[in-house]
Coordinates of C-alpha atoms and ligand atoms in Angstrom, one line a residue:
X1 CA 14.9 -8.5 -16.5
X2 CA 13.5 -11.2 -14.1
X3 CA 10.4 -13.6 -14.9
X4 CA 8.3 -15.4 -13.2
X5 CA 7.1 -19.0 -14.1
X6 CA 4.2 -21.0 -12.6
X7 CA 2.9 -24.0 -13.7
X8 CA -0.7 -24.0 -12.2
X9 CA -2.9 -26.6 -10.7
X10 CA -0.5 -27.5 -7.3
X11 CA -3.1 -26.7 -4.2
X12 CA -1.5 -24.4 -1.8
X13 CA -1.0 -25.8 1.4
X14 CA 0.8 -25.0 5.1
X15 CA 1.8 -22.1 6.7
X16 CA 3.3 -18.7 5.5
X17 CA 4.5 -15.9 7.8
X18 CA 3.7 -12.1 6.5
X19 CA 5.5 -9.5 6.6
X20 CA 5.4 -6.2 7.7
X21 CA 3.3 -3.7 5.9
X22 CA 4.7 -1.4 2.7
X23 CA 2.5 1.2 3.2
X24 CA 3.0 1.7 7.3
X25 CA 6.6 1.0 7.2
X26 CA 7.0 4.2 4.3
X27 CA 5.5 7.0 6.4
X28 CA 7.3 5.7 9.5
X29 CA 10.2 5.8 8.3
X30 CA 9.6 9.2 6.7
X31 CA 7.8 10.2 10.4
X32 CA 11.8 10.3 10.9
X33 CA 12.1 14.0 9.6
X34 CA 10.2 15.4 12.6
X35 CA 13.0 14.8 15.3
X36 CA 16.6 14.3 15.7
X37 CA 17.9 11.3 17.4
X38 CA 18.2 7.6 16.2
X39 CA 14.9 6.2 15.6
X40 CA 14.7 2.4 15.1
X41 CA 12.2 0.4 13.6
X42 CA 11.4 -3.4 13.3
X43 CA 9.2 -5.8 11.0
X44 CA 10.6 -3.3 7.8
X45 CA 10.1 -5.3 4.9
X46 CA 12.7 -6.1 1.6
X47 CA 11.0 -4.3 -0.6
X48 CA 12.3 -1.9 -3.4
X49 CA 9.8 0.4 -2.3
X50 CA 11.7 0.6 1.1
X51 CA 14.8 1.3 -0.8
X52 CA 13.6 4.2 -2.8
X53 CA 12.5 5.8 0.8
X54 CA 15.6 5.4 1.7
X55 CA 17.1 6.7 -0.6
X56 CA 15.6 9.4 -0.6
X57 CA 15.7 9.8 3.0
X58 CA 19.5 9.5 2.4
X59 CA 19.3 12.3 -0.4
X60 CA 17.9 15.0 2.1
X61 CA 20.7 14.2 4.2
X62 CA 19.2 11.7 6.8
X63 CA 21.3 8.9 8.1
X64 CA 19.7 5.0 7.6
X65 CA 21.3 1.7 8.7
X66 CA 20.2 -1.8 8.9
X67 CA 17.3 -3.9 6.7
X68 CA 14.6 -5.4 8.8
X69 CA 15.6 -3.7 11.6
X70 CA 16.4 0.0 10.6
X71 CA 17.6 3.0 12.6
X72 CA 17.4 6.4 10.8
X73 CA 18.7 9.7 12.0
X74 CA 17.5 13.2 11.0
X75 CA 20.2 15.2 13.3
X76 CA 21.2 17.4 10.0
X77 CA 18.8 17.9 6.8
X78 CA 21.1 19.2 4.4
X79 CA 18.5 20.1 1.8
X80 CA 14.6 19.8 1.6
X81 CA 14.0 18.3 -2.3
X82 CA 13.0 15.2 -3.0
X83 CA 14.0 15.0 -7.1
X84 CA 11.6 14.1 -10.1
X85 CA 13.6 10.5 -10.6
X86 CA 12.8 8.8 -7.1
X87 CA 9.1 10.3 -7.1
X88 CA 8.1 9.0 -10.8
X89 CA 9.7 5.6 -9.2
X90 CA 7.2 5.5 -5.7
X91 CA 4.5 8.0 -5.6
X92 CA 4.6 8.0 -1.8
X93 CA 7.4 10.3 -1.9
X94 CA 4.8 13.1 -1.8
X95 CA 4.9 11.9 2.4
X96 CA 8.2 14.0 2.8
X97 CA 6.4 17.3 2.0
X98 CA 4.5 17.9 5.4
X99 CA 7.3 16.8 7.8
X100 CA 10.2 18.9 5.7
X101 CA 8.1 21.7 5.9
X102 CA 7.2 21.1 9.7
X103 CA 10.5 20.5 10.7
X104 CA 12.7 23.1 8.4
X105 CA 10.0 25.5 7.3
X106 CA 10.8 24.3 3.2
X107 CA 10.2 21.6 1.3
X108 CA 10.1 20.9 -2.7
X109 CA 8.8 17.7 -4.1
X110 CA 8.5 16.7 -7.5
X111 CA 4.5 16.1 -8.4
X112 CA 4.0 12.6 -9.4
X113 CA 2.1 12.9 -11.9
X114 CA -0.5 10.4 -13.9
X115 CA 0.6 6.1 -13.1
X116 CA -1.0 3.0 -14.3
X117 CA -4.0 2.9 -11.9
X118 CA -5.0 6.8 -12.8
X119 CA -4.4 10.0 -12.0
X120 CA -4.0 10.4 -8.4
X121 CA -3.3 13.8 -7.7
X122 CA -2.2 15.6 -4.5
X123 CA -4.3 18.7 -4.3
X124 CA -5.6 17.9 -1.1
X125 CA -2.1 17.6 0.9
X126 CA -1.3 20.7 -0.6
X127 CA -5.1 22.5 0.0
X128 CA -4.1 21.2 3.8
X129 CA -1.1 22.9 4.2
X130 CA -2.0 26.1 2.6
X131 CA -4.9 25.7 5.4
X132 CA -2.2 25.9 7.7
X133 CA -0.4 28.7 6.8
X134 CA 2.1 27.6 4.1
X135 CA 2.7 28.9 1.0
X136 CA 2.9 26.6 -1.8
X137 CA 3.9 27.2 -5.5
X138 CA 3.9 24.5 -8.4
X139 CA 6.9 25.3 -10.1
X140 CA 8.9 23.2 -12.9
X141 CA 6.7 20.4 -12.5
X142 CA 7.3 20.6 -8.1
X143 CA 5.5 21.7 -5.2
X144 CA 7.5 24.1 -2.9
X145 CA 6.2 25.0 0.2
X146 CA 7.4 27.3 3.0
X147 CA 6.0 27.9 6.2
X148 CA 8.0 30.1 9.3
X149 CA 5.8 27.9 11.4
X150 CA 2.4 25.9 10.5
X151 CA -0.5 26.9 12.5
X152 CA -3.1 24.4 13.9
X153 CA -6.6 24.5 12.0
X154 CA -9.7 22.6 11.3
X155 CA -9.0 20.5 7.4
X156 CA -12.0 19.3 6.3
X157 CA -10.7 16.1 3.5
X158 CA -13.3 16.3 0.1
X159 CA -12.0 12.8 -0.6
X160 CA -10.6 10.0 2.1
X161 CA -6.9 10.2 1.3
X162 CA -4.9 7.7 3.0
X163 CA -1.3 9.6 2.5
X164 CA -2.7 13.1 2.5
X165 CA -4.2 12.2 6.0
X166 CA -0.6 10.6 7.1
X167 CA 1.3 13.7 5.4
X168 CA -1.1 16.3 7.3
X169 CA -0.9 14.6 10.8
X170 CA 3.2 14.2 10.6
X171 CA 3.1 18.0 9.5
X172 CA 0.5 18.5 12.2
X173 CA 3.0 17.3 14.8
X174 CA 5.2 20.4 15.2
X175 CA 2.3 22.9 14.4
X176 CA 1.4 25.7 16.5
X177 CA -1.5 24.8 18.7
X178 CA -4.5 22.1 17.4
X179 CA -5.2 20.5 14.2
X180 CA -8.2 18.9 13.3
X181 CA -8.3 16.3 10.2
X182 CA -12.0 16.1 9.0
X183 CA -12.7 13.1 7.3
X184 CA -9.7 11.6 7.8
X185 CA -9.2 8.2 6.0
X186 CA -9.6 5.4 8.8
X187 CA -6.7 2.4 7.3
X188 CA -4.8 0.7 10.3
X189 CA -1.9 2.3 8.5
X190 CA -2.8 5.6 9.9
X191 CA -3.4 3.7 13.2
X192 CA 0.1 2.2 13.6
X193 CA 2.2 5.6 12.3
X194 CA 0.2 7.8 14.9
X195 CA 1.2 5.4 17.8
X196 CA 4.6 5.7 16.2
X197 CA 4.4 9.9 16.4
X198 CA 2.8 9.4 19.7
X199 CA 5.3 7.5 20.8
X200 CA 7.8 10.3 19.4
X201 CA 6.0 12.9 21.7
X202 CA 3.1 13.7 19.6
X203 CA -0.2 14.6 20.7
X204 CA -2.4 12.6 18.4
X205 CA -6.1 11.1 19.2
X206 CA -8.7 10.0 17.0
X207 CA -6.3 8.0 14.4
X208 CA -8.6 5.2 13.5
X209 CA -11.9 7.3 13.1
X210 CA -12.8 9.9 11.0
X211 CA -11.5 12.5 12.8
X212 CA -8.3 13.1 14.0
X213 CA -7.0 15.6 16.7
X214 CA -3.8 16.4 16.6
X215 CA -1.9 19.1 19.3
X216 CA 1.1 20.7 18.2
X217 CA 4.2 19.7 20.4
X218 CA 7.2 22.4 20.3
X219 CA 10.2 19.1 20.0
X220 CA 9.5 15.3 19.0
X221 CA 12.0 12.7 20.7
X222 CA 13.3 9.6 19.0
X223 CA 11.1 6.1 19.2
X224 CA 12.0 2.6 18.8
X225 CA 8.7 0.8 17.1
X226 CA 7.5 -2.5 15.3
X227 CA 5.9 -1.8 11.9
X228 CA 2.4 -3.8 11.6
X229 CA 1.9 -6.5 9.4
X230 CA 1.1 -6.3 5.5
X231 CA -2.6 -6.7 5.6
X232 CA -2.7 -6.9 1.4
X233 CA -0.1 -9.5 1.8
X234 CA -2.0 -11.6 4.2
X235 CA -5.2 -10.9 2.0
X236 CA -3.4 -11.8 -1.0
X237 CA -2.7 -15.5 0.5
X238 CA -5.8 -15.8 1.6
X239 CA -7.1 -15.5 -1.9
X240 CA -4.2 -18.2 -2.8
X241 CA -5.5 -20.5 -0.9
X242 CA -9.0 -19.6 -1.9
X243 CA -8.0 -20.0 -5.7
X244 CA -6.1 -23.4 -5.3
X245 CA -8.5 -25.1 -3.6
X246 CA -6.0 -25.4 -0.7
X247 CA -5.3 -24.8 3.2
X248 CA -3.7 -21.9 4.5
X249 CA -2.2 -20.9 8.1
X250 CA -1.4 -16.8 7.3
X251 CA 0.5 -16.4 10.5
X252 CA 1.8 -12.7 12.2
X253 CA -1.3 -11.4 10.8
X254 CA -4.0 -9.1 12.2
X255 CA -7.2 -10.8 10.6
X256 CA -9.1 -7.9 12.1
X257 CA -7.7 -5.6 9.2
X258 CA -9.5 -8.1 6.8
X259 CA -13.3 -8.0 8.0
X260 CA -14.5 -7.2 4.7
X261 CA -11.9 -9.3 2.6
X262 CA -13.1 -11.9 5.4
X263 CA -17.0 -11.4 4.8
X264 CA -17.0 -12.0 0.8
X265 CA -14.7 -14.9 1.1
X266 CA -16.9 -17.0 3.2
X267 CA -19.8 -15.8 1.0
X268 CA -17.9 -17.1 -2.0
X269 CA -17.5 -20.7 -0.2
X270 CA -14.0 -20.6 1.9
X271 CA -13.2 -21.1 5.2
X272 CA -12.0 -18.8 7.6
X273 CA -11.3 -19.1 10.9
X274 CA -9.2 -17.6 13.1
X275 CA -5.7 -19.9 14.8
X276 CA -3.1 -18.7 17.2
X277 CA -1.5 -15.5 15.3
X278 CA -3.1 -15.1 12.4
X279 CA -5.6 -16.8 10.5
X280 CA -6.5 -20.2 8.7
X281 CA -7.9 -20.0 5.4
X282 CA -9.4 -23.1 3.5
X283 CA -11.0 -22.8 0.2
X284 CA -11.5 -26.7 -0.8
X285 CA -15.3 -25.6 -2.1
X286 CA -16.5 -24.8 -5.7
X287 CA -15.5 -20.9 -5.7
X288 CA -19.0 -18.9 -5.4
X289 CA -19.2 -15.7 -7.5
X290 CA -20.2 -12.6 -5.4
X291 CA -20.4 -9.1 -5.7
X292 CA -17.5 -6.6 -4.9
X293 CA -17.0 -3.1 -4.3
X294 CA -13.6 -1.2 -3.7
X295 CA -14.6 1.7 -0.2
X296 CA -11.8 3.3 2.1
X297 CA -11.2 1.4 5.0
X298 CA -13.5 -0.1 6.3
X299 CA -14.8 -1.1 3.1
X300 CA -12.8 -3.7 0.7
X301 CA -9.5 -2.4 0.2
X302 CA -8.8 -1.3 -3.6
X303 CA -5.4 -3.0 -3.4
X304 CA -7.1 -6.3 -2.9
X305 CA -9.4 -5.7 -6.1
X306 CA -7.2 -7.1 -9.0
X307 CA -6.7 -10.2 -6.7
X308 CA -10.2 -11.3 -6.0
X309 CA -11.1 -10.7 -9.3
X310 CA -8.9 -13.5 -10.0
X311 CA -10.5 -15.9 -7.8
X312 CA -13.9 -14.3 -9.3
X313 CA -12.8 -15.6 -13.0
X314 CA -13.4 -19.4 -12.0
X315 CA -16.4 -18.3 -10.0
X316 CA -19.7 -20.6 -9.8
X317 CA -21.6 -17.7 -12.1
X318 CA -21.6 -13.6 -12.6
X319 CA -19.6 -11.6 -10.3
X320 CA -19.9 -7.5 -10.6
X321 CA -16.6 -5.8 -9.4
X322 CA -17.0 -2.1 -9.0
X323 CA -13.7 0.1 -8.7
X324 CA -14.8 3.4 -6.4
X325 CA -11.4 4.6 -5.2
X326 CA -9.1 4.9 -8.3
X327 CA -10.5 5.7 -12.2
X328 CA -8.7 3.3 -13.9
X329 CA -7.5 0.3 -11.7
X330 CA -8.6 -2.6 -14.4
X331 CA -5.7 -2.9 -16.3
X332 CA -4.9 -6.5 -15.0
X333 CA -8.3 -7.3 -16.7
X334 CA -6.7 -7.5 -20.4
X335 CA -4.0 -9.7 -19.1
X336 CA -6.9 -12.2 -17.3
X337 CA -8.5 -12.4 -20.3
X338 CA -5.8 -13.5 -22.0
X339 CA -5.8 -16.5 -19.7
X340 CA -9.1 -17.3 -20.5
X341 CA -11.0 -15.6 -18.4
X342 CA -14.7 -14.0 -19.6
X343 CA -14.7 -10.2 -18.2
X344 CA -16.1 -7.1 -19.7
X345 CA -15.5 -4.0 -18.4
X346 CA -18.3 -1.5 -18.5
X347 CA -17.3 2.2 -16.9
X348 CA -15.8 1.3 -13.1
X349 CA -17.6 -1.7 -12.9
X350 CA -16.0 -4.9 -13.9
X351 CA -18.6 -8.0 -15.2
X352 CA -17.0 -11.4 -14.3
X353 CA -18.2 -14.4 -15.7
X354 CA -16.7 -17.6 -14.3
X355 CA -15.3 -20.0 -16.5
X356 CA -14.3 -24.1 -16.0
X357 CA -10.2 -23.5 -16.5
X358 CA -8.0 -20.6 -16.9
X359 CA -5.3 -21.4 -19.1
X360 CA -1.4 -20.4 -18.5
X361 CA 0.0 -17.4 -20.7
X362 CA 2.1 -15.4 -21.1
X363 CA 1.6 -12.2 -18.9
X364 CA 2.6 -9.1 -18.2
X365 CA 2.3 -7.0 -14.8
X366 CA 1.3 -3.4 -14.9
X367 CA 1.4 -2.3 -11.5
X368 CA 2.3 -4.1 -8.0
X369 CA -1.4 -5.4 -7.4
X370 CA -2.5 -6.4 -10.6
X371 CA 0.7 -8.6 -11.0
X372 CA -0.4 -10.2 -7.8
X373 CA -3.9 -11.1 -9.5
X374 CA -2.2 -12.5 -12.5
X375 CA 0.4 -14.7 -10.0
X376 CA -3.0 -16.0 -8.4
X377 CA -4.2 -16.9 -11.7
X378 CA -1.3 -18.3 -12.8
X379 CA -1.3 -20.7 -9.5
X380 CA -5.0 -21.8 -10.5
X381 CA -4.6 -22.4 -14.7
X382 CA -3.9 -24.6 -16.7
X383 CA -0.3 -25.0 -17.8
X384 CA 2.6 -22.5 -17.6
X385 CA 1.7 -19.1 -17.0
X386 CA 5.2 -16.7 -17.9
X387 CA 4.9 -13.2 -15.8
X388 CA 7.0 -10.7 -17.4
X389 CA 7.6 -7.2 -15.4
X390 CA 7.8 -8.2 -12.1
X391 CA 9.7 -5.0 -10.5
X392 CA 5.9 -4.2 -10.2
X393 CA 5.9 -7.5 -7.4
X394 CA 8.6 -6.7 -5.9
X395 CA 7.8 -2.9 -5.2
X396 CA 5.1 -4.5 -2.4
X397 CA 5.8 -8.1 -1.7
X398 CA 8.9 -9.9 -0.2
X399 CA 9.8 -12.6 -2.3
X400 CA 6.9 -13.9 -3.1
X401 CA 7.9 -16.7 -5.2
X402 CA 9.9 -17.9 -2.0
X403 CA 6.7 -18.1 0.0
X404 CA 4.4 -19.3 -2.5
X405 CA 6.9 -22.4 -3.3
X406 CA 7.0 -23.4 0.4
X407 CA 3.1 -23.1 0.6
X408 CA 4.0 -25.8 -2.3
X409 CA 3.1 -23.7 -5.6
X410 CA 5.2 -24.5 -8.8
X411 CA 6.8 -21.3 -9.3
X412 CA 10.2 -20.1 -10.5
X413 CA 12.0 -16.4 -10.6
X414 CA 14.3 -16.6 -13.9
X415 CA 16.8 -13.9 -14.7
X416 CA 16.7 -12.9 -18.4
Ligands
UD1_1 C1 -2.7 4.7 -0.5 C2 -1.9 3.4 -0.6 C3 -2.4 2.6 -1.8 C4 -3.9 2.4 -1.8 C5 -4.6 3.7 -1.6 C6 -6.1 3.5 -1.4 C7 0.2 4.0 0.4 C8 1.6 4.3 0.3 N1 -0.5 3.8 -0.7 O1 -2.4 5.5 -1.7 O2 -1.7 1.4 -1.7 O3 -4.3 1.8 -3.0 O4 -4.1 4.4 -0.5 O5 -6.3 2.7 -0.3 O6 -0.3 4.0 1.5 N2 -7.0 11.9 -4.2 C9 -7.2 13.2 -4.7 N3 -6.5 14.2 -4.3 C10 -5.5 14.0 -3.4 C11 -5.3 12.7 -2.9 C12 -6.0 11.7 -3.3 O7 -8.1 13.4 -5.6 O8 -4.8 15.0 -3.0 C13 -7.8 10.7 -4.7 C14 -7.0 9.7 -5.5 O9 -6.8 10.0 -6.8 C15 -7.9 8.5 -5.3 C16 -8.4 8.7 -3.9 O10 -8.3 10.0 -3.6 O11 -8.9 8.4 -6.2 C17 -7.8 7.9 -2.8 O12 -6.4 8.0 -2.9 P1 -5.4 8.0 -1.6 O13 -6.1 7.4 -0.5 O14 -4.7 9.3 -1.5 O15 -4.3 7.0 -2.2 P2 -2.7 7.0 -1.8 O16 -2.6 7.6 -0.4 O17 -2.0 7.6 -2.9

């Protein structure tokens, strides 16, 4: 199994080019289901992630070429299951229920289940389609659902759910007559994979807000479209340069997704400020501890959490970190701490206190953002800091060793 090795202290400087975004380029591909016809997408990132989808794309029968650029056809679906073995692996395989059952009136998905950062469960995508007409059973640990054809109603969301709301509006697609998502979760993801459906012959507006509108379209047609950049990515080298001490160009970005990220790291001392493409982030200041709270989007993003907590550990003072979106997304905290860091966890909120130095460790990742925090820390301590299970890493970020080396980090990928 692969490590990763950093010997801390190098100041991150230059530019780095992101790539596009894990969790748009998973439903767009998946948005494939809904017609026949080659679709072809740009900007897909080398992720494993991206295998598993296709994989399982290529499991229900569904024909997928290329890497960054990737055409997928969905002429024939020779069966509607996607198993137990590639869910457990990517939790986002739930995003195949709504367009199976849209497009061939069955679908049976494993559940996912409990994973590191809680329990997430998927009540609400399957409370949505029974809303529209389906009938779901839970049986041997999967969901089945059937539906002749869905029928357009009004789906009120108890809880902002980024994948229910992109499950719901792909299923929405080929209902009969109007949909309307009610609090809807708002992420730019949702933004780019409606313009994508759109673009397929949907009828989708409101993607973006709270409430989505979505008319039901009898056919979809096949699209050729450019998956967004990874805004996590780009926040998570903003926090390296931030971290460091260094200078950062994060280039092919949208800085606009980052407002909030944006907003607490010029409270906490960087520099921000916005260059052709992207945007330049300087963090030569003594890091200032501040206050942080995970919120859907708008709010700060939940996947950025783990990392700024690792900026927060050599912060000026106290820095409270409160988790709102997933129960138990603190894991990364032991790890820290084993670096030298001074944290105490007290229900969902996290009390940082900054200290002079972390020191390198040995680590070990538990899930694809919380190794990102510990890679940040390792770039800042003292001494060699040894990351063990990085599959988590690579689930979400394209060779990030590769990227942080150029930005001139000391970092290594071994092979064990
Ligand atoms: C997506 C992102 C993930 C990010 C998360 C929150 C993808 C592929 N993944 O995950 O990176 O961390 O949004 O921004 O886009 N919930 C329920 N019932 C449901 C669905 C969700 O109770 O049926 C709860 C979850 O347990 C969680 C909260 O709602 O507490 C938000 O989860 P959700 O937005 O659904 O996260 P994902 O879509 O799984």
């Amino acid at each position: 199994m692969d490590k990763i090795i950093i010997m801390g202290g190098e100041k991150l400087c230059g530019d780095v080019l992101v790539s596009g975004a894990k969790n748009a380029a998973l439903p767009i591909m998946v948005a494939s289901l809904l017609t026949p016809g080659w679709n072809t997408f740009h900007n897909i990132p080398d992720l494993v992630d991206i295998r598993t989808v296709k994989k399982l794309l290529g499991n229900l029968g569904v024909r997928v070429e290329g890497n960054s650029t990737v055409r997928i056809n969905a002429d024939t679906i020779i069966q509607s299951e996607a198993s137990y073995d590639l869910v457990k692996t990517m939790r986002a395989s739930i995003l195949v229920l709504g367009p199976l059952v849209a497009r061939t009136g069955v679908a049976r998905v494993s559940l996912p289940g409990g994973c590191a950062i809680g329990a997430r469960p998927v009540n609400l995508h399957i409370r949505a389609l029974q809303d529209m007409g389906a009938e779901v059973e839970l049986r041997d640990g999967y969901v089945e659902a059937r539906a002749k054809k869905l029928k357009g109603t009004t789906i009120y969301f108890d809880i902002s759910t980024v994948t229910g709301t992109e499950n719901i509006m792909m299923a929405a697609c080929l209902a009969e007559g109007t949909t309307v998502l009610k609090n809807a979760a708002r992420e730019p993801e949702i933004v780019n994979l409606a313009e994508v459906l759109n673009g397929m012959g949907a009828r989708i507006s409101g993607a973006g807000t709270d409430v989505i509108r979505i008319d039901g379209v009898d056919r979809m047609n096949p699209v050729e479209a450019t998956v967004m950049a990874d805004r996590i990515e780009a926040g998570t080298f903003m926090l390296a340069a931030g971290i460091t001490g260094g200078d950062v160009r994060i280039l092919g970005c949208n800085p606009s997704h980052l407002d909030a990220l944006i907003a607490k790291l010029r409270d906490a001392g960087m520099e921000i400020t916005p260059v052709d493409g992207g945007v330049r982030a300087s963090g030569r200041k003594k890091i200032k501890s501040i206050d942080i709270k995970t919120l859907p989007y708008p709010g700060f993003p939940t996947d950025l959490q783990a990392q700024i907590m690792a900026m927060m550990t050599i912060g000026s003072g106290l820095a409270v970190i409160t988790e709102t979106v997933f129960e138990n997304r603190f894991m990364h905290v032991s790890e820290l701490m084993r670096m030298g860091a001074d944290i105490v966890i007290q229900g969902n909120n996290a009390m940082v206190r900054g200290v002079a130095k972390l020191r390198g460790a040995p680590v070990m990742a538990t899930d694809l953002r919380a190794s990102a925090s510990l890679i940040l820390a390792g770039l800042a301590a003292e001494g060699r800091t040894v990351l063990s299970r990085v599959y988590h890493i690579d689930r979400g970020y394209q060779k990030i060793e590769n990227k942080l080396s150029a930005l001139g980090a000391n970092i290594k990928r071994i092979s064990e």
